PDB file of C-alpha atoms and ligand atoms in Angstrom:
ATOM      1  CA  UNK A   1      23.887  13.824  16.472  1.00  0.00           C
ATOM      2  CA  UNK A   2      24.631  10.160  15.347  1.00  0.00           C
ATOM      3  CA  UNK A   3      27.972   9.058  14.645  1.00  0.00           C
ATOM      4  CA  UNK A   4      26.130   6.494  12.154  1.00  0.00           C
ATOM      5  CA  UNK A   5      24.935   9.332  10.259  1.00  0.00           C
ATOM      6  CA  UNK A   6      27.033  11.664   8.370  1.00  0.00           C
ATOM      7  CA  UNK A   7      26.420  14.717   6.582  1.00  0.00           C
ATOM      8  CA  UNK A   8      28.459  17.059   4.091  1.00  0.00           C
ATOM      9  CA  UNK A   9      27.526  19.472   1.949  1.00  0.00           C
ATOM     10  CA  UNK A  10      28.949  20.017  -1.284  1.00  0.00           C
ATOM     11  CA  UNK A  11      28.298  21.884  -4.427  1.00  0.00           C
ATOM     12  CA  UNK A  12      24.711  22.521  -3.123  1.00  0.00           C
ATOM     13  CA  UNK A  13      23.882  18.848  -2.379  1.00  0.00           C
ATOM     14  CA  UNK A  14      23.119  17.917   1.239  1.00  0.00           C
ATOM     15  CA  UNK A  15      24.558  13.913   1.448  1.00  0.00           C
ATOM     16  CA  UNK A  16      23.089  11.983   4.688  1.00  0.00           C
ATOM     17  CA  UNK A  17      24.764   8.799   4.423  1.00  0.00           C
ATOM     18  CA  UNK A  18      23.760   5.867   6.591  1.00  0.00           C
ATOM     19  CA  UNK A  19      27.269   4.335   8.058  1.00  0.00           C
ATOM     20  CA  UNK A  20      26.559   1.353  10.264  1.00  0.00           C
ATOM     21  CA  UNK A  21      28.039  -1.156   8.325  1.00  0.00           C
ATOM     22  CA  UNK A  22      28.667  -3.812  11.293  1.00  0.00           C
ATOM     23  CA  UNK A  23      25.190  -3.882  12.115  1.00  0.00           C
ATOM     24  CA  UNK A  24      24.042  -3.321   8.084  1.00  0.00           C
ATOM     25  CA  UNK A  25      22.862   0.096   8.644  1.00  0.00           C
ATOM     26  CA  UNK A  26      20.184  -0.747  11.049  1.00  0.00           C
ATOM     27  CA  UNK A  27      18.378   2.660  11.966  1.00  0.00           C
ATOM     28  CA  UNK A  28      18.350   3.485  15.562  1.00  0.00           C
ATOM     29  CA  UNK A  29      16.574   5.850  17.270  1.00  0.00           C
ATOM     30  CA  UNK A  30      19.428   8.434  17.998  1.00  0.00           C
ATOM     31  CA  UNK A  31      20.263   8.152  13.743  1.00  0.00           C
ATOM     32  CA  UNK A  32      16.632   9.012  12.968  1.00  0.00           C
ATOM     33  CA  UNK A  33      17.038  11.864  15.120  1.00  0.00           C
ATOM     34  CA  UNK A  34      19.878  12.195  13.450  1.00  0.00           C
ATOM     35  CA  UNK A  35      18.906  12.080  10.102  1.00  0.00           C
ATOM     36  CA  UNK A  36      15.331  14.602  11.044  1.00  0.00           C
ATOM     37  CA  UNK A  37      17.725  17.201  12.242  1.00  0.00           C
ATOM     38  CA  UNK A  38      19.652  16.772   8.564  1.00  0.00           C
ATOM     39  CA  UNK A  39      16.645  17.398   6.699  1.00  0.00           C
ATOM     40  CA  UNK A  40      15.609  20.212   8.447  1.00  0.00           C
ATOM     41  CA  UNK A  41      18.890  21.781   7.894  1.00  0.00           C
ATOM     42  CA  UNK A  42      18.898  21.441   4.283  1.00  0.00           C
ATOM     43  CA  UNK A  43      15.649  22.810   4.217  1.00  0.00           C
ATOM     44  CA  UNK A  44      16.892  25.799   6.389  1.00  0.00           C
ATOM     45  CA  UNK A  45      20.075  26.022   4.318  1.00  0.00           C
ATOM     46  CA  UNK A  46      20.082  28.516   1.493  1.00  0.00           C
ATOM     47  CA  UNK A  47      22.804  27.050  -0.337  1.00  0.00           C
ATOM     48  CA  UNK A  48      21.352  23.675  -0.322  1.00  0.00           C
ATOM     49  CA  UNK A  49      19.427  22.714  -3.609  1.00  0.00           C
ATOM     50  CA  UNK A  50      18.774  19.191  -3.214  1.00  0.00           C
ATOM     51  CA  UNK A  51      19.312  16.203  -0.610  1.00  0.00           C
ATOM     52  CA  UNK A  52      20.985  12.754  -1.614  1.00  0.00           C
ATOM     53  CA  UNK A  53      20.202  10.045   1.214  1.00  0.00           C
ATOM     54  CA  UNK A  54      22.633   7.299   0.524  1.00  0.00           C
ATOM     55  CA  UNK A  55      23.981   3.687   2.751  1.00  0.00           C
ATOM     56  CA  UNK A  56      27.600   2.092   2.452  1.00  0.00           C
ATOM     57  CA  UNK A  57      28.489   0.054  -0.257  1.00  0.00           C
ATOM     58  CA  UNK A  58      26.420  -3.392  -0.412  1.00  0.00           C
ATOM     59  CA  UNK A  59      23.991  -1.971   2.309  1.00  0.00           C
ATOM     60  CA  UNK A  60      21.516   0.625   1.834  1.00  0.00           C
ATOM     61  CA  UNK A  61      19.441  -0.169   4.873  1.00  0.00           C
ATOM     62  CA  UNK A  62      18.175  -3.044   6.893  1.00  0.00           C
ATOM     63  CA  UNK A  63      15.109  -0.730   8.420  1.00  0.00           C
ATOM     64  CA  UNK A  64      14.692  -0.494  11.815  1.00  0.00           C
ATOM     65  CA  UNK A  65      17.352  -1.589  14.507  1.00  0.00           C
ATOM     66  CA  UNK A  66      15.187  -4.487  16.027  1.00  0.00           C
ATOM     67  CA  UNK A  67      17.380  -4.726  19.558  1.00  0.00           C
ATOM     68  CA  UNK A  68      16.346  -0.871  19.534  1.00  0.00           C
ATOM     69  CA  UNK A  69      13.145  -0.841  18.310  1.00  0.00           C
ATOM     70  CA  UNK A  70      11.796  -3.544  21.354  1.00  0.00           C
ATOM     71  CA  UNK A  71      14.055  -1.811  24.082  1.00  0.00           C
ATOM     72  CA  UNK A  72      12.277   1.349  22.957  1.00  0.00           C
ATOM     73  CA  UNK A  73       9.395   0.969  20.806  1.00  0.00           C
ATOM     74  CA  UNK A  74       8.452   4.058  19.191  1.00  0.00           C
ATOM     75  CA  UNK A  75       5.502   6.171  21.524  1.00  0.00           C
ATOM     76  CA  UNK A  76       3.956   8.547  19.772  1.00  0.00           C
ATOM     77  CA  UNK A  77       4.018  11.642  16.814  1.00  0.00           C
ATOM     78  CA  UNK A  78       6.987  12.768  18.630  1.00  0.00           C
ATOM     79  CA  UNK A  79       9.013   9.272  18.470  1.00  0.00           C
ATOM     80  CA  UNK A  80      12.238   9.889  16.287  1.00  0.00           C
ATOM     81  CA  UNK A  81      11.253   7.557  13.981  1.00  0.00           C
ATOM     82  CA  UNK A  82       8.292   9.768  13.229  1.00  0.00           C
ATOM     83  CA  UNK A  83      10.186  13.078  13.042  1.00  0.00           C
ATOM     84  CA  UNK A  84      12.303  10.798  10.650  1.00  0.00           C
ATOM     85  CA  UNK A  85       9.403  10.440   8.408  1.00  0.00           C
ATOM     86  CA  UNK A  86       8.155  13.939   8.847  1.00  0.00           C
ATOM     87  CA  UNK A  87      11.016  15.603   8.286  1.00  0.00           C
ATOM     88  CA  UNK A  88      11.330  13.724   4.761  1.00  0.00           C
ATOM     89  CA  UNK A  89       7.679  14.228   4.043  1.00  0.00           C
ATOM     90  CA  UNK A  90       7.752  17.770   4.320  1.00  0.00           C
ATOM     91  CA  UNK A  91      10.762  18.379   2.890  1.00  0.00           C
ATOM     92  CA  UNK A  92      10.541  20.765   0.147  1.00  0.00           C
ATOM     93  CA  UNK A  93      13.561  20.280  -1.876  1.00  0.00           C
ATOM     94  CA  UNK A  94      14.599  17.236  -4.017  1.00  0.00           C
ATOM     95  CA  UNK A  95      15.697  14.549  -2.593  1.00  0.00           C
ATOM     96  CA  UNK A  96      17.415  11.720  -4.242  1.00  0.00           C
ATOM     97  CA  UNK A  97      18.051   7.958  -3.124  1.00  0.00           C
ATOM     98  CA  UNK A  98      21.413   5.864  -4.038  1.00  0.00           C
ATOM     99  CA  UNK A  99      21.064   2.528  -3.276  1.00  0.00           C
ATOM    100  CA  UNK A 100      23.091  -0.389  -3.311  1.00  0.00           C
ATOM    101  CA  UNK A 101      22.614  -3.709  -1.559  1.00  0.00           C
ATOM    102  CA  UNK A 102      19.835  -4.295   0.726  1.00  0.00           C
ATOM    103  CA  UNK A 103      17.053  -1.880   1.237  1.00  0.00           C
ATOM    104  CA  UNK A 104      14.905  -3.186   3.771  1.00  0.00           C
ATOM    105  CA  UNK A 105      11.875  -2.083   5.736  1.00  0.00           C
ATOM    106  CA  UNK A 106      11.503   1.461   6.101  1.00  0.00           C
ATOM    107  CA  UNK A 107      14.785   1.455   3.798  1.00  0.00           C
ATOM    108  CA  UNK A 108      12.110   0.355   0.971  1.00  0.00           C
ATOM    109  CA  UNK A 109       9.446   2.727   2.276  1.00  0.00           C
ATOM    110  CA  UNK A 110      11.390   5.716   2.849  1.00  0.00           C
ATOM    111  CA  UNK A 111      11.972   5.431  -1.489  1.00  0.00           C
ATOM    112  CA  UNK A 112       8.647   6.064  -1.700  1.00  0.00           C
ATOM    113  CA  UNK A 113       8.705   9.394  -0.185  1.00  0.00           C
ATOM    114  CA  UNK A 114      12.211  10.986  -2.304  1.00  0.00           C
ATOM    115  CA  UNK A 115      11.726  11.880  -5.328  1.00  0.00           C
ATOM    116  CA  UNK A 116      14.316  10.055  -7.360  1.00  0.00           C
ATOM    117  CA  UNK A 117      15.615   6.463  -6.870  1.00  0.00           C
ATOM    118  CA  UNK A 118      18.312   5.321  -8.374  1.00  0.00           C
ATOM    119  CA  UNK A 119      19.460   1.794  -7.660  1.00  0.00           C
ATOM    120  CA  UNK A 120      22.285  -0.909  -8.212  1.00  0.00           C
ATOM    121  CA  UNK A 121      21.936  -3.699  -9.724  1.00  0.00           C
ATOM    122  CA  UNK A 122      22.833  -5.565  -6.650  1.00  0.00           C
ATOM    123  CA  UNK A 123      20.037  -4.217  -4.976  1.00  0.00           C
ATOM    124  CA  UNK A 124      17.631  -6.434  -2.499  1.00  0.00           C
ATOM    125  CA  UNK A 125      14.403  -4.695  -1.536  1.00  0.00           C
ATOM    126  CA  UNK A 126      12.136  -5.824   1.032  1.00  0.00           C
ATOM    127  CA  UNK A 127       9.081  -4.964   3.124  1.00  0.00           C
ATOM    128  CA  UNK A 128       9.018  -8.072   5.553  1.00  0.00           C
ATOM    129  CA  UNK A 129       6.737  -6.757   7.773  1.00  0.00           C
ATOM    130  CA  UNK A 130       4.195  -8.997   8.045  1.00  0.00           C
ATOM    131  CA  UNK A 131       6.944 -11.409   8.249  1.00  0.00           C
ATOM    132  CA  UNK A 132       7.831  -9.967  11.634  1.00  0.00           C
ATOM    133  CA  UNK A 133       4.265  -9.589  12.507  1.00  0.00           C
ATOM    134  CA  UNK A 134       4.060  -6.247  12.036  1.00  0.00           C
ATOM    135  CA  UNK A 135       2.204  -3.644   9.328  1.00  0.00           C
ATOM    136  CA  UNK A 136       3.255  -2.040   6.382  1.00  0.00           C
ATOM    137  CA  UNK A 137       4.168   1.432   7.278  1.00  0.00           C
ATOM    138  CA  UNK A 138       5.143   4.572   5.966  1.00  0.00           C
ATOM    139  CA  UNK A 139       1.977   4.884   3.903  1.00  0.00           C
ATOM    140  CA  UNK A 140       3.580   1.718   2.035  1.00  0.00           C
ATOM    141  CA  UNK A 141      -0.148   0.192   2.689  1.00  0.00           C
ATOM    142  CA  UNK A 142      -1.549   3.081   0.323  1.00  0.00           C
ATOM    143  CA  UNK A 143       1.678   3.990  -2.254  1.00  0.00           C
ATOM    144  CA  UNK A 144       2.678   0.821  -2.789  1.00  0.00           C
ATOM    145  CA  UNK A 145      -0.491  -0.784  -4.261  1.00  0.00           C
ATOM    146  CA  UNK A 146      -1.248   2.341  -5.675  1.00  0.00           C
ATOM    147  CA  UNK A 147       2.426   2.017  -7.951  1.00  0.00           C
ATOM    148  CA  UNK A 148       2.802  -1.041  -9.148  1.00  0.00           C
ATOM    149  CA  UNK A 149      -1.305  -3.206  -8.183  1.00  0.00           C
ATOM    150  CA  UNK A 150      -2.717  -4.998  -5.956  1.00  0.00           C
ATOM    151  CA  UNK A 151      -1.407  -8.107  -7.492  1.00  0.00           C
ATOM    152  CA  UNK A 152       2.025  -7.077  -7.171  1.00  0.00           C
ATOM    153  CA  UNK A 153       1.635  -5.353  -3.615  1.00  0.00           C
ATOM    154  CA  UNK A 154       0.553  -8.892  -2.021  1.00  0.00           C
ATOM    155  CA  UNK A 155       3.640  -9.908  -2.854  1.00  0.00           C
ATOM    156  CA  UNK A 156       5.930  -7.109  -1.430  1.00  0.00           C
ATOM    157  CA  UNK A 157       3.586  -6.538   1.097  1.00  0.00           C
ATOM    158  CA  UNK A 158       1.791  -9.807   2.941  1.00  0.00           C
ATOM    159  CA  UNK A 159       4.530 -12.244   1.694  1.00  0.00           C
ATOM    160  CA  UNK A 160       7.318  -9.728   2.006  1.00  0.00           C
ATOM    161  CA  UNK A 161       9.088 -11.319  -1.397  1.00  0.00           C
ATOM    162  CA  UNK A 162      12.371  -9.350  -2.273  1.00  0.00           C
ATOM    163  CA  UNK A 163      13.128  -7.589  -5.416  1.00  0.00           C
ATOM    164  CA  UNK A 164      15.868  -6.340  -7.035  1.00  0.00           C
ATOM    165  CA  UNK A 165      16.715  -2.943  -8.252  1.00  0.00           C
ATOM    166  CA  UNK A 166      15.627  -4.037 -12.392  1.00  0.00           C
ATOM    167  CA  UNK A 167      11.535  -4.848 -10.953  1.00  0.00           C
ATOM    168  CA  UNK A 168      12.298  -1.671  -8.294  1.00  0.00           C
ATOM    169  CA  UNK A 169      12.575  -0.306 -11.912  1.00  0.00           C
ATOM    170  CA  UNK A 170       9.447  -2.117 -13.358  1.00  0.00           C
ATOM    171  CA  UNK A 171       7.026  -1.256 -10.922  1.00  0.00           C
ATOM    172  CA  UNK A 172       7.725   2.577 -10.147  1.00  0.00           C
ATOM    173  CA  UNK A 173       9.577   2.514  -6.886  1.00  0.00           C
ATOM    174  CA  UNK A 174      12.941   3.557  -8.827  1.00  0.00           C
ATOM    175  CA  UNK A 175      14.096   5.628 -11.668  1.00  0.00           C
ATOM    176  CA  UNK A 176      16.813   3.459 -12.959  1.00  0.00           C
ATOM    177  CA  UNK A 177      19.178   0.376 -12.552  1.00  0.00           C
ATOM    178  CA  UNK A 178      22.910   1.026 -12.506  1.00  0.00           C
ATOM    179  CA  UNK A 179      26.135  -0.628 -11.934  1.00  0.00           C
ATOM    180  CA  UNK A 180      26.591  -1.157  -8.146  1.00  0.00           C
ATOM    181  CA  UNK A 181      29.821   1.993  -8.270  1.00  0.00           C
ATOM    182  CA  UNK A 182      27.961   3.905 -10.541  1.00  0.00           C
ATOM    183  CA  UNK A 183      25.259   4.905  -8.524  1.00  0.00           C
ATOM    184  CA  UNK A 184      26.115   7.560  -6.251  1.00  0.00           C
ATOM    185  CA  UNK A 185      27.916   9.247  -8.446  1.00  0.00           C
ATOM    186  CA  UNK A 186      24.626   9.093 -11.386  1.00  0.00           C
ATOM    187  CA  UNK A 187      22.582  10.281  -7.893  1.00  0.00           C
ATOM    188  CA  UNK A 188      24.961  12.991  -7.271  1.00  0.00           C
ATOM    189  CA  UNK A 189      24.842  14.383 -11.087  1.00  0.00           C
ATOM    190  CA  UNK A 190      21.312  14.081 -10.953  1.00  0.00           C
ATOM    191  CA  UNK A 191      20.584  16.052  -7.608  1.00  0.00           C
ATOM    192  CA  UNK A 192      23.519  18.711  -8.770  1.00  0.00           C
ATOM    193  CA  UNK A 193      21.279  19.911 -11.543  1.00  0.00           C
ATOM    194  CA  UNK A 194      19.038  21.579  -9.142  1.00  0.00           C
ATOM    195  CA  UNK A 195      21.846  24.259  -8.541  1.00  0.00           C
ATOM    196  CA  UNK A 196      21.164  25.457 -12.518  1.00  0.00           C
ATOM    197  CA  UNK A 197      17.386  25.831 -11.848  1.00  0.00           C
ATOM    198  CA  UNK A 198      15.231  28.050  -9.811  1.00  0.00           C
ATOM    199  CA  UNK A 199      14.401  27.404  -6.256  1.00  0.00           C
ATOM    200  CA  UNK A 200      11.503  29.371  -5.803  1.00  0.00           C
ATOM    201  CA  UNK A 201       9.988  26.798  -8.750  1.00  0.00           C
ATOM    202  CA  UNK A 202      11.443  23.772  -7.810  1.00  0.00           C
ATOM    203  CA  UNK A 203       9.674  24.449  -4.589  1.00  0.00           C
ATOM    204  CA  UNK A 204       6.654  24.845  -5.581  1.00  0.00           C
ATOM    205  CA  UNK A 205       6.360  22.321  -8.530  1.00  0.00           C
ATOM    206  CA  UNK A 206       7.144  19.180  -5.769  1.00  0.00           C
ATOM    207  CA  UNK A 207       4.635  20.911  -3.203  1.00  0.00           C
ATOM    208  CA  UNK A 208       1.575  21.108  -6.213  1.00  0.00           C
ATOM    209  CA  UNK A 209       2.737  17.249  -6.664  1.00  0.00           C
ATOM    210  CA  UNK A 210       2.654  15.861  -3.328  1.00  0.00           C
ATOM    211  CA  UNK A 211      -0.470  18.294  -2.693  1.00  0.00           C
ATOM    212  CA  UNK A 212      -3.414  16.361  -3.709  1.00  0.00           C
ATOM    213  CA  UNK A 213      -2.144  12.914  -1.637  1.00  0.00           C
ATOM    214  CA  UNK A 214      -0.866  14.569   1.412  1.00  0.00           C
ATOM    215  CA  UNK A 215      -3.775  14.203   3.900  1.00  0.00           C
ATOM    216  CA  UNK A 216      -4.708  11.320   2.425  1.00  0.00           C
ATOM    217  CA  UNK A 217      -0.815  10.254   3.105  1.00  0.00           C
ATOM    218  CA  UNK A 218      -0.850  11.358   6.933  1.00  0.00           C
ATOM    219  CA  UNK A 219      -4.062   9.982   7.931  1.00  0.00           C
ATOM    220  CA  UNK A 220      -2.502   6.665   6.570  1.00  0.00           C
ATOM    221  CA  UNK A 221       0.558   6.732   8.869  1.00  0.00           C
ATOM    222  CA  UNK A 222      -1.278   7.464  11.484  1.00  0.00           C
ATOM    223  CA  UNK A 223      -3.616   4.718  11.144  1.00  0.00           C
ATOM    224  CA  UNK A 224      -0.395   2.013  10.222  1.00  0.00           C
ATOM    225  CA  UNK A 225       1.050   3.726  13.301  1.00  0.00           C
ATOM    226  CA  UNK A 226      -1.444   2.987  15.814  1.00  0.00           C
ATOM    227  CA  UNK A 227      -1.825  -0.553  14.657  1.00  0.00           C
ATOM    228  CA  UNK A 228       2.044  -1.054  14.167  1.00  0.00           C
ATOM    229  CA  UNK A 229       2.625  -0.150  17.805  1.00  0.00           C
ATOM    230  CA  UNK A 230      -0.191  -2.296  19.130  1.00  0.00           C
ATOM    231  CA  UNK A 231       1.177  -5.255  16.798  1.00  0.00           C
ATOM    232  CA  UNK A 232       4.325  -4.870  18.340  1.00  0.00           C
ATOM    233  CA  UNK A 233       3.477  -5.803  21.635  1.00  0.00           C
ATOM    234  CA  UNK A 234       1.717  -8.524  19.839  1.00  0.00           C
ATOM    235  CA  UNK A 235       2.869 -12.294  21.257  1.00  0.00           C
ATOM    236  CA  UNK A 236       3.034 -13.208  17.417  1.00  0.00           C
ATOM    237  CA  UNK A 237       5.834 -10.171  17.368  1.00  0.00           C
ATOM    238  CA  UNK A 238       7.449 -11.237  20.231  1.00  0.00           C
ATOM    239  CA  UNK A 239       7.900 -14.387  18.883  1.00  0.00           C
ATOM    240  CA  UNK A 240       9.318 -12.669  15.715  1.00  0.00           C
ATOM    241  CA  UNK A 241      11.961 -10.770  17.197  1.00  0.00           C
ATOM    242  CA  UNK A 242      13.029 -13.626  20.021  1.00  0.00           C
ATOM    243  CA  UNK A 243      13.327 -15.803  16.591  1.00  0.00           C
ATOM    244  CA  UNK A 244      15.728 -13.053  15.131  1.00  0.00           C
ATOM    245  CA  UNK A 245      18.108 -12.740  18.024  1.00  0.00           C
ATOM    246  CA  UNK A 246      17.953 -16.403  18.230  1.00  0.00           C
ATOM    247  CA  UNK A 247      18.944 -16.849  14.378  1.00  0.00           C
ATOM    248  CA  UNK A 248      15.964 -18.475  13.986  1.00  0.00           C
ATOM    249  CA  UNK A 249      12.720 -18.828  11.756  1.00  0.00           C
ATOM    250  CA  UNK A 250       9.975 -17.711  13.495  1.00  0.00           C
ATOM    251  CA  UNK A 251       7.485 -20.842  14.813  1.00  0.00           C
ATOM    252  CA  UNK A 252       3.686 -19.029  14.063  1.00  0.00           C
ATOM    253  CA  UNK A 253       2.334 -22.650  14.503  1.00  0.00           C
ATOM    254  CA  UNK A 254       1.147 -21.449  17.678  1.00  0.00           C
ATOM    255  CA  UNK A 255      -1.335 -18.400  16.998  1.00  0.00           C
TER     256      UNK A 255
HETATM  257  N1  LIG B 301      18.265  -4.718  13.454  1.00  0.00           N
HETATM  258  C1  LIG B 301      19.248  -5.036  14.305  1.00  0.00           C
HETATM  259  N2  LIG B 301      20.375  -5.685  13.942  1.00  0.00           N
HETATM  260  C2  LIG B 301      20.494  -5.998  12.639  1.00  0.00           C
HETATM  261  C3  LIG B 301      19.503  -5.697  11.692  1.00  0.00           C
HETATM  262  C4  LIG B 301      18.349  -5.013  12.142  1.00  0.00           C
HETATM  263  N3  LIG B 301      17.361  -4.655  11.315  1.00  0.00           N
HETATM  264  N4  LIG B 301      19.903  -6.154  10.479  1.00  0.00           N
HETATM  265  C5  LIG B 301      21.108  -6.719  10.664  1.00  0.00           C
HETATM  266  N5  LIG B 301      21.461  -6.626  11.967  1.00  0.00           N
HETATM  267  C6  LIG B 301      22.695  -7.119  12.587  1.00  0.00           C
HETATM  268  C7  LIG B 301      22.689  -8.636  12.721  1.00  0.00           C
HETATM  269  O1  LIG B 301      21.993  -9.024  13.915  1.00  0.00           O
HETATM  270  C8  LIG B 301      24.169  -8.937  12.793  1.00  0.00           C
HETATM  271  O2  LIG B 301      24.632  -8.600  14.086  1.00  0.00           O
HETATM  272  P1  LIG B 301      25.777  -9.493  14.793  1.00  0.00           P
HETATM  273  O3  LIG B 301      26.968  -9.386  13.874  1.00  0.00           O
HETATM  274  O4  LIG B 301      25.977  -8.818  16.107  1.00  0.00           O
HETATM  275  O5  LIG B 301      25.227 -10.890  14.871  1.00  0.00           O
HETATM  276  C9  LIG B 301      24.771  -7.884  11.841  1.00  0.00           C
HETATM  277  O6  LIG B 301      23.806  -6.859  11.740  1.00  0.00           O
HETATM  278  C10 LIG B 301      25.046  -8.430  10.464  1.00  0.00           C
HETATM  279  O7  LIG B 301      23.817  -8.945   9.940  1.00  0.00           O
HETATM  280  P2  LIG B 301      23.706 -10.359   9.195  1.00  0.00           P
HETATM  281  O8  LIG B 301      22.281 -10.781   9.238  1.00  0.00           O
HETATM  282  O9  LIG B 301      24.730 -11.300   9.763  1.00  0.00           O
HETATM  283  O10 LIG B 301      24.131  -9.936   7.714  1.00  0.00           O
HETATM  284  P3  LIG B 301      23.749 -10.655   6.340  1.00  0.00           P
HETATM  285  O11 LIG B 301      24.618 -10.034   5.316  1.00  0.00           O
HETATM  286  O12 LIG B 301      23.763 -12.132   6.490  1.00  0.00           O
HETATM  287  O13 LIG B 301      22.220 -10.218   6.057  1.00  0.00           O
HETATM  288  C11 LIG B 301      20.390  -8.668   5.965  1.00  0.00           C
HETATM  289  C12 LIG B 301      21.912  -8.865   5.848  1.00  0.00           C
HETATM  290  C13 LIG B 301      20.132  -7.162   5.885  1.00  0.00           C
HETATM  291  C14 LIG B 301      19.713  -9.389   4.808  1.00  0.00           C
HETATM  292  C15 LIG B 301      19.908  -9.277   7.296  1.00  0.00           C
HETATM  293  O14 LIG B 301      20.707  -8.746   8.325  1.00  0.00           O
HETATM  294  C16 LIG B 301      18.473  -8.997   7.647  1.00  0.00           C
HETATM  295  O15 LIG B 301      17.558  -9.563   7.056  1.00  0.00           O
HETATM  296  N6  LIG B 301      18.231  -8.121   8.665  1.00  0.00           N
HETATM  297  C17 LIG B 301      16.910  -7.890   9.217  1.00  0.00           C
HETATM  298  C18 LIG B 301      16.147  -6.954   8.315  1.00  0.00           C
HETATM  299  C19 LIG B 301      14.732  -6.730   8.797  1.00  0.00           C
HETATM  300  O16 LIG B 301      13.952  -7.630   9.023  1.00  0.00           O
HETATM  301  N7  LIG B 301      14.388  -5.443   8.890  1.00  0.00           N
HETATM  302  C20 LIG B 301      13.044  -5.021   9.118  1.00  0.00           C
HETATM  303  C21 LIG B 301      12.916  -4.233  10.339  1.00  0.00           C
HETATM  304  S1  LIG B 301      11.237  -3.622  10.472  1.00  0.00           S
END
């Protein structure tokens, strides 16, 4: 377990809260673990109706810990950050984002995979990978057109352009826009109504949902994944990440 990563459950809502403000909730290997393990607990857990992943006030996510991610770049199906996105994919009870502040990365991409998203109106979402001369991942490369265009996914997706929670809004990633201290508890209402329905058809409503797009949705990752590691042994990457811990822009004049 993660001390970045807590858990509770309450009144048949399993919370796994992201709490690494110093570093802005940047997702380490140990808190993916962390946060797989959760998931499969609340799916194990009879009493659990629903899931609510949620970050600290003003930070949702910044994605991926970069220190960790070039000390140990992710090797593999079994990698945590893979069980990470397993374990969400497959999860077969709702699950419900809160977000305020910055999603970023895989804190954009892992929206795409709940199935509710509510978001403040102080939220910043970002997919910068190409930025950091990497890939969209995720399946980000296939949902993300496939919500909002092709016009709109350059954007997000080979510029890496924020949003904010009101265009998260226009263009499908999110349910609704709320006042930044309003959203947790809206998320928590929302994923508490599962307790007055029945299981057994909550179940299998999301799984005839996410049926059709599921292979399609793996053989995706895998094929992000396999470039995504390759890019980031990249020189363009290195230069990327030097660049961040430097405090830098990154100088692509080079390549
Ligand atoms: N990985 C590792 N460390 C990170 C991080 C990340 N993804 N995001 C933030 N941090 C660290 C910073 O290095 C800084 O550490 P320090 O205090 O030891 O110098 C600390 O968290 C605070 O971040 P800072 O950038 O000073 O906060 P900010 O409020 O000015 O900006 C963000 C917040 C989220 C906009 C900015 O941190 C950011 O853009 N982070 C990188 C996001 C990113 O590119 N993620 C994609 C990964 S694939």
């Amino acid at each position: 377990m993660s001390q970045h990563i807590k858990t509770a459950v309450v009144n048949g809502v399993a919370t796994i809260e992201i709490a690494r403000p110093e570093k802005k909730n940047a997702l380490t290997q140990a808190m993916y673990t962390a946060m797989a393990e959760a998931i499969a607990g609340a799916v194990e857990a009879r009493e659990v109706r629903a899931l609510l992943i949620t970050g600290q006030p003003g930070i949702f996510t910044s994605g991926n810990d970069i220190e960790d991610f070039v000390q140990r770049p992710p090797q593999g199906d079994d990698s945590p950050v893979y069980r990470f996105m397993r374990a969400l994919l497959e999860c077969d009870k709702p699950v419900v984002a809160a977000v305020t502040g910055a999603a970023i990365g895989i804190g954009t991409t892992m929206l795409l995979h709940c199935d509710f998203v509510y978001v403040a109106d102080d939220a910043r979402l970002a997919m910068p990978f190409v930025g950091l001369a990497l890939v969209p991942e995720y399946a980000s490369s296939l949902l993300v057109p496939r919500l909002m265009g092709q016009r709109k996914a350059a954007e997000k997706l080979l510029l890496g352009d924020p949003f904010t929670g009101a265009e998260a809004v226009d263009c499908g990633i999110a349910n609704a826009v709320l006042p930044a201290a309003e959203v947790l508890p809206h998320a928590r209402r929302v994923a508490e109504r599962f307790n007055a329905l029945p299981p057994g058809a909550v179940r299998d409503a999301k799984a005839l949902m996410h049926a059709p797009h599921r292979e399609q949705i793996l053989q995706v990752i895998a094929a992000e994944g396999e470039i995504f590691t390759r890019r980031l042994r990249s020189p363009e990457a290195m230069e990327a990440f030097q660049a961040f811990f430097q405090k830098r822009a990154p100088d692509y004049g080079k390549f």
